[in-house]
Coordinates of C-alpha atoms and ligand atoms in Angstrom, one line a residue:
M1237 CA -38.7 -90.4 -57.0
R1238 CA -39.1 -92.9 -59.9
S1239 CA -41.7 -94.8 -58.4
A1240 CA -43.4 -91.6 -57.5
V1241 CA -43.4 -90.7 -61.2
A1242 CA -44.8 -94.0 -61.8
T1243 CA -47.6 -93.4 -59.5
G1244 CA -48.2 -90.0 -60.4
G1245 CA -51.1 -87.6 -58.6
T1246 CA -50.8 -85.2 -56.1
V1247 CA -49.5 -87.4 -53.4
A1248 CA -46.5 -88.8 -55.7
L1249 CA -45.8 -85.1 -56.3
A1250 CA -45.7 -84.2 -52.7
A1251 CA -43.3 -87.1 -52.2
C1252 CA -41.0 -86.0 -54.6
L1253 CA -40.9 -82.3 -53.3
E1254 CA -39.9 -84.0 -49.9
N1255 CA -37.2 -85.7 -51.1
G1256 CA -35.6 -82.9 -52.8
S1257 CA -36.9 -82.6 -56.1
S1258 CA -37.6 -78.9 -57.1
L1259 CA -40.5 -77.4 -58.5
E1260 CA -38.4 -73.9 -58.9
V1261 CA -37.0 -74.2 -62.1
P1262 CA -36.1 -71.6 -64.8
D1263 CA -38.9 -69.4 -66.5
G1264 CA -40.2 -70.4 -69.7
V1265 CA -40.4 -68.0 -72.6
P1266 CA -42.7 -64.9 -72.3
E1267 CA -43.8 -65.6 -76.0
P1268 CA -44.2 -69.3 -76.9
L1269 CA -44.2 -68.5 -80.6
S1270 CA -40.0 -68.1 -79.9
L1271 CA -39.9 -71.6 -79.4
P1272 CA -38.5 -74.0 -82.6
E1273 CA -41.4 -74.8 -85.0
R1274 CA -40.3 -78.5 -84.5
Q1275 CA -41.9 -80.0 -81.5
H1276 CA -39.2 -82.6 -81.5
A1277 CA -36.1 -80.1 -81.8
W1278 CA -34.8 -81.1 -78.3
N1279 CA -31.2 -81.7 -79.1
D1280 CA -29.9 -78.2 -79.1
V1281 CA -31.0 -77.8 -75.5
L1282 CA -30.3 -81.4 -74.5
E1283 CA -27.0 -81.7 -72.0
T1284 CA -24.2 -83.7 -73.5
D1285 CA -21.9 -86.2 -72.4
R1286 CA -18.0 -86.0 -72.3
D1287 CA -18.4 -87.7 -75.9
G1288 CA -20.6 -85.0 -77.1
N1289 CA -23.6 -87.7 -77.3
V1290 CA -26.8 -85.5 -76.4
E1291 CA -28.4 -87.0 -73.1
P1292 CA -32.1 -87.1 -72.8
P1293 CA -34.0 -85.9 -69.7
S1294 CA -34.1 -88.2 -67.0
H1295 CA -37.8 -88.9 -66.1
H1296 CA -40.7 -89.3 -68.7
V1297 CA -44.3 -89.5 -68.6
F1298 CA -46.3 -90.7 -71.5
L1299 CA -50.1 -90.1 -71.7
N1300 CA -52.4 -91.7 -74.4
L1301 CA -55.2 -89.1 -74.7
S1302 CA -58.7 -89.5 -76.1
L1303 CA -60.9 -86.7 -77.1
S1304 CA -63.8 -86.0 -75.0
S1305 CA -65.2 -83.1 -77.0
D1306 CA -65.2 -82.2 -80.8
P1307 CA -62.0 -81.0 -82.3
D1308 CA -63.5 -77.6 -83.1
S1309 CA -62.2 -74.3 -82.7
A1310 CA -62.9 -73.7 -78.8
A1311 CA -61.3 -77.0 -78.1
R1312 CA -58.2 -75.7 -80.3
E1313 CA -58.1 -72.7 -78.5
S1314 CA -58.2 -74.7 -74.7
V1315 CA -55.3 -76.8 -76.0
T1316 CA -53.3 -73.9 -77.3
A1317 CA -53.8 -72.0 -74.0
A1318 CA -52.9 -74.9 -72.0
L1319 CA -49.9 -75.9 -73.7
Q1320 CA -48.6 -72.0 -74.2
G1321 CA -49.3 -71.6 -70.4
V1322 CA -46.8 -74.5 -69.6
E1323 CA -44.3 -73.2 -72.1
R1324 CA -44.6 -69.6 -70.5
A1325 CA -44.1 -71.2 -67.1
I1326 CA -41.1 -73.4 -67.4
E1327 CA -38.1 -73.3 -69.7
W1328 CA -37.8 -75.6 -72.7
S1329 CA -34.8 -77.2 -71.4
S1330 CA -33.9 -80.8 -69.7
S1331 CA -34.0 -78.7 -66.3
G1332 CA -37.1 -77.4 -67.2
L1333 CA -39.3 -79.3 -69.6
L1334 CA -39.6 -81.1 -73.1
F1335 CA -42.5 -82.1 -74.5
T1336 CA -44.4 -83.4 -77.7
L1337 CA -48.0 -84.0 -78.8
G1338 CA -48.6 -86.4 -81.3
Y1339 CA -51.7 -87.7 -83.1
T1340 CA -52.7 -91.2 -84.2
P1341 CA -54.3 -92.2 -87.5
A1342 CA -57.4 -93.1 -85.5
Y1343 CA -57.6 -89.2 -84.6
F1344 CA -57.5 -88.3 -88.3
D1345 CA -59.9 -90.8 -89.4
R1346 CA -63.1 -88.6 -88.0
F1347 CA -62.4 -86.1 -90.5
D1348 CA -63.9 -86.2 -94.1
A1349 CA -60.6 -84.9 -95.6
T1350 CA -57.4 -87.2 -96.0
L1351 CA -54.2 -86.6 -94.3
D1352 CA -52.0 -84.5 -96.5
E1353 CA -49.7 -86.7 -98.7
A1354 CA -46.5 -85.6 -97.6
V1355 CA -47.5 -87.2 -94.0
D1356 CA -46.9 -91.1 -94.3
L1357 CA -49.0 -92.5 -91.4
P1358 CA -50.8 -95.6 -92.1
A1359 CA -52.8 -97.6 -89.4
P1360 CA -50.7 -99.2 -87.3
D1361 CA -49.8 -102.6 -87.7
P1362 CA -47.5 -104.1 -85.4
I1363 CA -44.2 -106.2 -86.8
V1364 CA -44.1 -109.3 -84.5
T1365 CA -41.3 -112.1 -84.5
L1366 CA -42.7 -115.6 -85.3
S1367 CA -42.2 -116.3 -81.8
A1368 CA -45.8 -115.3 -81.8
E1369 CA -46.5 -112.2 -79.6
S1370 CA -49.8 -112.8 -78.5
D1371 CA -50.9 -109.7 -76.6
V1372 CA -49.8 -106.6 -78.3
T1373 CA -52.1 -103.5 -77.8
V1374 CA -52.3 -101.3 -80.7
D1375 CA -52.8 -97.7 -79.8
T1376 CA -56.2 -96.8 -81.1
T1377 CA -56.9 -93.6 -78.7
D1378 CA -56.4 -90.0 -80.3
A1379 CA -53.1 -88.6 -79.0
L1380 CA -49.8 -89.3 -76.9
L1381 CA -48.3 -86.6 -74.8
H1382 CA -44.7 -87.4 -73.9
L1383 CA -43.3 -85.2 -71.0
G1384 CA -39.6 -85.3 -70.1
S1385 CA -37.6 -83.4 -67.3
D1386 CA -34.6 -83.9 -65.3
E1387 CA -36.8 -83.1 -62.2
P1388 CA -39.4 -85.8 -61.2
A1389 CA -41.6 -83.0 -59.5
V1390 CA -41.5 -81.2 -62.9
V1391 CA -43.1 -84.0 -65.1
L1392 CA -45.7 -84.7 -62.2
A1393 CA -46.8 -81.0 -61.6
V1394 CA -47.5 -80.6 -65.6
E1395 CA -49.6 -83.4 -65.7
E1396 CA -51.4 -82.1 -62.5
A1397 CA -51.9 -78.7 -64.4
L1398 CA -53.0 -80.3 -67.5
F1399 CA -55.4 -82.9 -66.1
G1400 CA -55.9 -82.1 -62.3
D1401 CA -56.4 -79.1 -59.8
R1402 CA -53.0 -77.6 -59.9
T1403 CA -53.6 -73.6 -61.5
E1404 CA -50.1 -72.7 -61.1
L1405 CA -46.7 -73.6 -62.3
N1406 CA -43.3 -72.4 -60.9
G1407 CA -44.9 -69.1 -60.0
H1408 CA -46.9 -68.6 -63.2
S1409 CA -50.7 -68.9 -63.0
L1410 CA -52.3 -70.9 -65.5
S1411 CA -55.6 -70.1 -67.4
A1412 CA -56.5 -73.4 -69.3
S1413 CA -56.2 -77.3 -69.1
L1414 CA -56.5 -80.2 -71.3
E1415 CA -59.2 -81.6 -69.1
S1416 CA -62.3 -80.2 -71.2
V1417 CA -60.9 -81.6 -74.2
F1418 CA -58.9 -84.8 -73.5
E1419 CA -59.2 -87.8 -71.2
R1420 CA -56.0 -89.8 -70.0
T1421 CA -56.6 -93.4 -71.2
D1422 CA -53.5 -94.9 -70.3
R1423 CA -50.4 -93.6 -68.5
R1424 CA -46.9 -94.9 -68.9
T1425 CA -43.5 -93.5 -67.2
G1426 CA -40.0 -94.2 -67.8
F1427 CA -36.4 -93.2 -66.8
V1428 CA -32.9 -93.0 -68.1
G1429 CA -29.2 -92.0 -67.4
R1430 CA -26.4 -93.2 -65.6
G1431 CA -27.1 -95.1 -62.1
L1432 CA -30.8 -95.1 -62.4
P1433 CA -31.3 -98.7 -63.8
A1434 CA -28.7 -99.9 -61.3
E1435 CA -30.7 -98.2 -58.5
R1436 CA -33.9 -99.5 -59.7
Q1437 CA -33.2 -103.0 -60.2
S1438 CA -34.2 -104.9 -57.2
G1439 CA -37.6 -106.9 -57.0
L1440 CA -38.5 -106.2 -60.4
D1441 CA -40.4 -109.0 -62.6
G1442 CA -38.2 -110.3 -65.4
M1443 CA -35.0 -109.2 -63.4
P1444 CA -32.6 -111.8 -62.0
E1445 CA -31.9 -111.5 -57.8
S1446 CA -28.2 -111.1 -58.5
E1447 CA -28.7 -107.4 -59.3
P1448 CA -26.4 -107.3 -62.4
V1449 CA -26.9 -104.0 -64.0
P1450 CA -23.6 -102.4 -63.7
E1451 CA -23.6 -99.1 -61.5
E1452 CA -22.9 -96.6 -64.6
A1453 CA -25.0 -98.2 -67.1
P1454 CA -27.9 -95.8 -68.3
F1455 CA -30.2 -98.6 -69.6
F1456 CA -31.1 -101.9 -68.1
M1457 CA -29.3 -104.1 -70.5
G1458 CA -26.2 -102.6 -68.9
F1459 CA -24.8 -100.5 -71.6
R1460 CA -24.8 -97.1 -73.2
S1461 CA -26.9 -96.3 -76.4
G1462 CA -27.8 -93.4 -78.4
F1463 CA -24.1 -92.5 -79.6
R1464 CA -24.1 -89.6 -81.8
E1465 CA -23.1 -91.4 -85.1
S1466 CA -25.9 -94.2 -84.8
Q1467 CA -28.5 -91.4 -84.6
A1468 CA -30.4 -89.5 -87.3
T1469 CA -30.2 -85.6 -87.2
E1470 CA -33.3 -84.0 -86.3
D1471 CA -33.2 -82.5 -90.1
R1472 CA -33.2 -86.1 -91.2
V1473 CA -36.5 -87.2 -89.2
T1474 CA -38.3 -84.0 -90.2
I1475 CA -41.2 -84.0 -92.6
Q1476 CA -40.0 -81.6 -95.6
E1477 CA -43.2 -80.4 -97.4
G1478 CA -46.7 -79.4 -97.2
P1479 CA -48.8 -78.1 -94.3
F1480 CA -47.1 -80.5 -91.7
A1481 CA -43.5 -79.7 -92.7
D1482 CA -41.4 -79.2 -89.6
G1483 CA -43.3 -81.9 -88.4
S1484 CA -42.1 -85.9 -87.7
I1485 CA -43.4 -89.0 -87.3
Q1486 CA -43.0 -90.7 -84.0
H1487 CA -43.2 -94.5 -83.1
F1488 CA -43.6 -95.7 -79.7
E1489 CA -43.7 -99.2 -78.7
T1490 CA -43.2 -101.0 -75.4
L1491 CA -40.8 -103.9 -74.8
E1492 CA -40.7 -106.4 -71.8
L1493 CA -37.3 -107.4 -71.2
E1494 CA -36.3 -110.8 -70.2
L1495 CA -33.2 -109.9 -68.4
D1496 CA -32.9 -113.2 -66.1
A1497 CA -32.0 -114.8 -69.6
W1498 CA -30.0 -112.1 -70.8
F1499 CA -27.9 -111.8 -67.6
E1500 CA -27.8 -115.5 -66.8
E1501 CA -27.7 -117.6 -70.0
S1502 CA -25.0 -115.3 -71.2
D1503 CA -21.7 -113.9 -70.5
H1504 CA -20.6 -110.3 -70.8
E1505 CA -18.7 -111.5 -74.2
Q1506 CA -22.0 -112.9 -75.5
R1507 CA -24.2 -109.9 -74.5
V1508 CA -21.4 -107.5 -76.5
A1509 CA -21.8 -109.8 -79.5
Q1510 CA -25.5 -110.0 -79.5
L1511 CA -26.0 -106.1 -78.8
F1512 CA -23.3 -104.7 -81.3
S1513 CA -21.4 -107.6 -83.1
P1514 CA -19.0 -110.8 -82.4
E1515 CA -16.0 -108.6 -83.5
H1516 CA -17.0 -106.1 -80.8
A1517 CA -16.7 -108.9 -78.3
E1518 CA -13.6 -110.4 -79.5
R1519 CA -11.7 -107.0 -79.7
N1520 CA -13.1 -106.1 -76.2
A1521 CA -14.1 -102.6 -78.3
V1522 CA -16.9 -101.8 -76.0
G1523 CA -15.7 -102.1 -72.3
E1524 CA -18.0 -103.0 -69.3
Y1525 CA -20.9 -100.7 -70.1
G1526 CA -19.9 -98.9 -73.5
E1527 CA -17.1 -96.6 -71.9
R1528 CA -14.7 -97.3 -74.6
L1529 CA -17.0 -96.1 -77.3
G1530 CA -16.9 -92.3 -77.7
S1531 CA -19.6 -91.1 -80.0
S1532 CA -19.5 -94.0 -82.2
T1533 CA -20.2 -98.0 -82.2
G1534 CA -18.1 -98.2 -85.1
V1535 CA -20.6 -101.1 -86.3
E1536 CA -20.4 -99.7 -90.1
S1537 CA -17.1 -101.5 -90.2
V1538 CA -18.4 -105.1 -89.7
V1539 CA -21.9 -104.6 -91.5
D1540 CA -20.1 -106.6 -94.5
D1541 CA -19.2 -109.3 -92.2
I1542 CA -22.6 -110.1 -91.0
H1543 CA -23.3 -113.2 -92.8
E1544 CA -19.9 -114.5 -92.1
H1545 CA -20.6 -113.7 -88.3
A1546 CA -24.0 -115.5 -88.4
R1547 CA -22.4 -118.6 -90.1
E1548 CA -19.3 -119.0 -88.3
R1549 CA -19.8 -117.6 -84.7
N1550 CA -23.7 -118.1 -84.5
T1551 CA -24.3 -114.7 -83.8
V1552 CA -25.3 -111.5 -85.2
G1553 CA -25.5 -108.3 -83.5
H1554 CA -28.4 -105.8 -82.8
A1555 CA -26.6 -102.8 -83.9
Q1556 CA -24.8 -104.7 -86.7
K1557 CA -27.9 -105.6 -88.2
L1558 CA -29.6 -102.2 -88.0
A1559 CA -26.5 -100.2 -89.4
R1560 CA -27.0 -101.9 -92.7
E1561 CA -30.3 -100.0 -92.8
R1562 CA -28.8 -96.3 -92.8
E1563 CA -28.9 -94.6 -96.1
N1564 CA -25.7 -93.2 -97.5
G1565 CA -24.2 -93.9 -94.4
E1566 CA -26.4 -91.8 -92.1
P1567 CA -29.0 -93.3 -89.7
V1568 CA -32.7 -92.8 -90.4
L1569 CA -34.3 -93.5 -86.9
L1570 CA -33.8 -90.9 -84.0
R1571 CA -34.2 -93.2 -81.0
R1572 CA -35.2 -91.5 -77.8
D1573 CA -35.9 -94.5 -75.8
V1574 CA -36.1 -94.9 -72.0
N1575 CA -36.5 -97.8 -69.2
T1576 CA -39.4 -98.6 -67.7
T1577 CA -40.7 -100.4 -64.5
D1578 CA -44.6 -100.1 -65.2
G1579 CA -46.2 -102.9 -63.8
N1580 CA -43.1 -103.8 -61.9
R1581 CA -41.9 -105.3 -64.8
C1582 CA -38.5 -104.4 -66.4
G1583 CA -38.7 -103.0 -69.9
V1584 CA -38.3 -100.4 -72.5
H1585 CA -40.6 -97.8 -73.9
F1586 CA -38.9 -97.6 -77.5
V1587 CA -39.6 -94.1 -79.0
S1588 CA -37.9 -92.9 -82.1
L1589 CA -38.8 -90.3 -84.5
Q1590 CA -38.3 -90.7 -88.5
R1591 CA -39.5 -88.7 -91.5
T1592 CA -42.0 -91.6 -92.5
M1593 CA -43.4 -94.9 -91.2
S1594 CA -42.1 -96.6 -94.2
E1595 CA -38.5 -96.0 -93.0
F1596 CA -39.2 -97.1 -89.7
R1597 CA -40.9 -100.2 -90.8
R1598 CA -38.2 -101.2 -93.2
V1599 CA -35.5 -100.7 -90.1
R1600 CA -37.8 -102.4 -87.6
E1601 CA -38.2 -105.5 -90.2
A1602 CA -34.5 -105.7 -90.5
M1603 CA -34.2 -106.0 -86.8
L1604 CA -36.3 -109.4 -87.2
G1605 CA -33.3 -110.8 -89.0
E1606 CA -35.5 -113.3 -91.0
E1607 CA -32.5 -113.8 -93.6
F1608 CA -30.2 -115.3 -90.9
R1609 CA -32.8 -118.3 -90.5
Q1610 CA -30.8 -120.0 -93.3
H1611 CA -28.0 -120.0 -91.1
G1612 CA -29.8 -121.3 -88.2
L1613 CA -30.6 -118.0 -86.6
G1614 CA -34.3 -117.9 -85.6
P1615 CA -35.8 -115.7 -82.9
R1616 CA -35.0 -117.7 -80.4
Q1617 CA -31.2 -117.8 -81.2
S1618 CA -28.6 -115.2 -81.0
N1619 CA -30.2 -113.2 -83.7
G1620 CA -29.4 -109.6 -82.1
I1621 CA -31.5 -109.4 -79.0
L1622 CA -34.8 -110.7 -80.3
R1623 CA -35.0 -113.3 -77.5
Y1624 CA -35.0 -111.4 -74.7
L1625 CA -37.9 -109.0 -75.8
R1626 CA -41.4 -109.1 -75.7
L1627 CA -43.5 -106.8 -77.6
R1628 CA -46.7 -105.4 -75.7
H1629 CA -47.6 -102.0 -76.9
W1630 CA -47.6 -100.5 -80.6
G1631 CA -48.4 -96.9 -81.7
S1632 CA -47.6 -94.4 -84.4
Y1633 CA -48.1 -90.6 -84.3
L1634 CA -48.0 -87.6 -86.4
V1635 CA -46.1 -84.8 -84.4
P1636 CA -47.0 -81.6 -86.2
P1637 CA -45.3 -78.4 -86.2
R1638 CA -46.0 -76.2 -83.3
T1639 CA -48.2 -74.1 -85.4
H1640 CA -50.7 -77.1 -85.9
R1641 CA -50.3 -78.9 -82.9
A1642 CA -53.5 -78.2 -81.3
L1643 CA -56.1 -80.6 -82.6
P1644 CA -55.0 -80.1 -86.4
R1645 CA -57.3 -81.0 -89.2
P1646 CA -55.6 -83.3 -91.9
D1647 CA -55.3 -80.3 -94.2
P1648 CA -54.8 -77.7 -91.9
E1649 CA -54.3 -75.1 -94.2
R1650 CA -57.4 -75.6 -96.5
Ligands
HEM2455 C1 -35.0 -103.2 -75.8 C2 -35.0 -102.6 -76.8 C3 -33.7 -102.1 -77.7 C4 -32.4 -102.0 -76.8 C5 -32.0 -102.5 -75.5 C6 -31.6 -101.5 -77.9 C7 -30.2 -101.2 -77.9 C8 -29.4 -100.7 -78.7 C9 -27.9 -100.3 -78.8 C10 -27.4 -100.8 -77.4 C11 -27.3 -99.8 -80.0 C12 -26.1 -99.6 -80.0 C13 -25.8 -98.3 -79.7 C14 -26.1 -97.2 -80.2 O1 -25.8 -97.0 -81.1 O2 -27.4 -96.7 -79.5 C15 -28.8 -100.0 -80.8 C16 -28.6 -99.2 -82.0 C17 -29.6 -99.1 -82.7 N1 -31.0 -99.6 -82.4 FE1 -31.6 -100.5 -80.7 N2 -32.2 -101.3 -79.1 C18 -33.7 -101.8 -78.7 C19 -34.6 -101.6 -79.6 C20 -34.6 -101.3 -80.9 C21 -35.8 -101.0 -81.6 C22 -37.3 -101.6 -81.3 C23 -35.4 -100.8 -82.9 C24 -36.2 -100.3 -84.2 C25 -35.9 -100.3 -85.1 C26 -34.1 -100.5 -82.6 C27 -33.0 -99.5 -83.7 C28 -31.9 -99.3 -83.9 C29 -31.3 -98.5 -84.7 C30 -31.4 -98.2 -85.8 C31 -29.8 -98.6 -84.1 C32 -28.4 -97.9 -84.8 C33 -27.8 -98.7 -86.0 C34 -26.8 -97.8 -86.5 O3 -25.7 -97.6 -85.8 O4 -27.0 -97.5 -87.6 N3 -33.6 -100.7 -81.8 N4 -29.9 -100.3 -80.2

């Protein structure tokens, strides 16, 4: 079913339905306006694991969209009708559908007016390591639609309803689609959750033949992630002022993973040291795939030791580096990343929400760990997980509040 989601289209949808995925899901809302104003308000309706961490939907489709018509009031009405049609048909939940529609800086450039000053969304400028990432594609299309559901058939059927021939969803007929307004220019897919990476690990580029991903791991690198205490709250990532208050800034980057090196050049202890911290490895604090961590990684207790770890253990942990960028002890990024096998290559679509792009840049620059070069830790050494990642795609988006999600002007209330 994961490969059906990756392929997309009506044949893939039929294959999903034959394999047991269902399109009979809980009904949506009779009145879409009763949904939260924040498009990114997912946490209240997400499932939680036994430790109280939210669990993202299992299957994801990301569609890059280019405008094929003027963003005028007729186009705005079509977008509103299409999205509300989906919301009436399918419940706002993981077992139904969660989605966001965000807009790039390039989208806003076509207007004479400038983007409201409370929105920090500069032109995309990828942060790359000095090991020279030569082919990073910057998203210069207009919008990104992110669809997520536990049911693979749902994401496919919604895509078909918005861009294909399907005029009915979950027993509800639809009156509008996005086809007259947007063209799909790129399509990416992902999945996340216990067991899914292990099931999908054979025959992938970048993955060793030994099939090393633990059965229980929700991510390809073999560990749990997204613990409650290391995630920003939805309030923390929400724009506070101006017409886009209740919106958020979304970052999306695609990273290819060198999992052959990750699993074959280092052992479990070194992997824990590079992902969490050397002390986590020494204390065996993580367990096989993170089962020993409840809702917190505890990295805050090792941030002050980071230079000592770099000097004496030749390693700093990814989470250890990034926890230094918390503000008053609270993380500023809400990460919603997923695994991908697009192009038969193992990777991550890293999605995060934050209040401003500057906050994202600060945290992302910390990930480069340039300051650890003085201890001999460049991007090819155990400087977190840098040496196993290749950046391939980079984009940033304003996810407006629901009121302004249909082709907003930069100054929507004027
Ligand atoms: C393949 C790519 C990546 C993998 C496998 C990965 C994995 C992880 C893991 C396992 C943790 C610790 C567990 C947790 O708290 O969730 C973590 C924490 C974190 N990661 Fe990543 N990550 C990746 C890329 C990134 C990127 C691109 C950023 C952007 C700056 C980032 C930012 C963070 C932050 C902010 C934390 C939390 C630190 C804290 O506790 O305050 N990660 N990551």
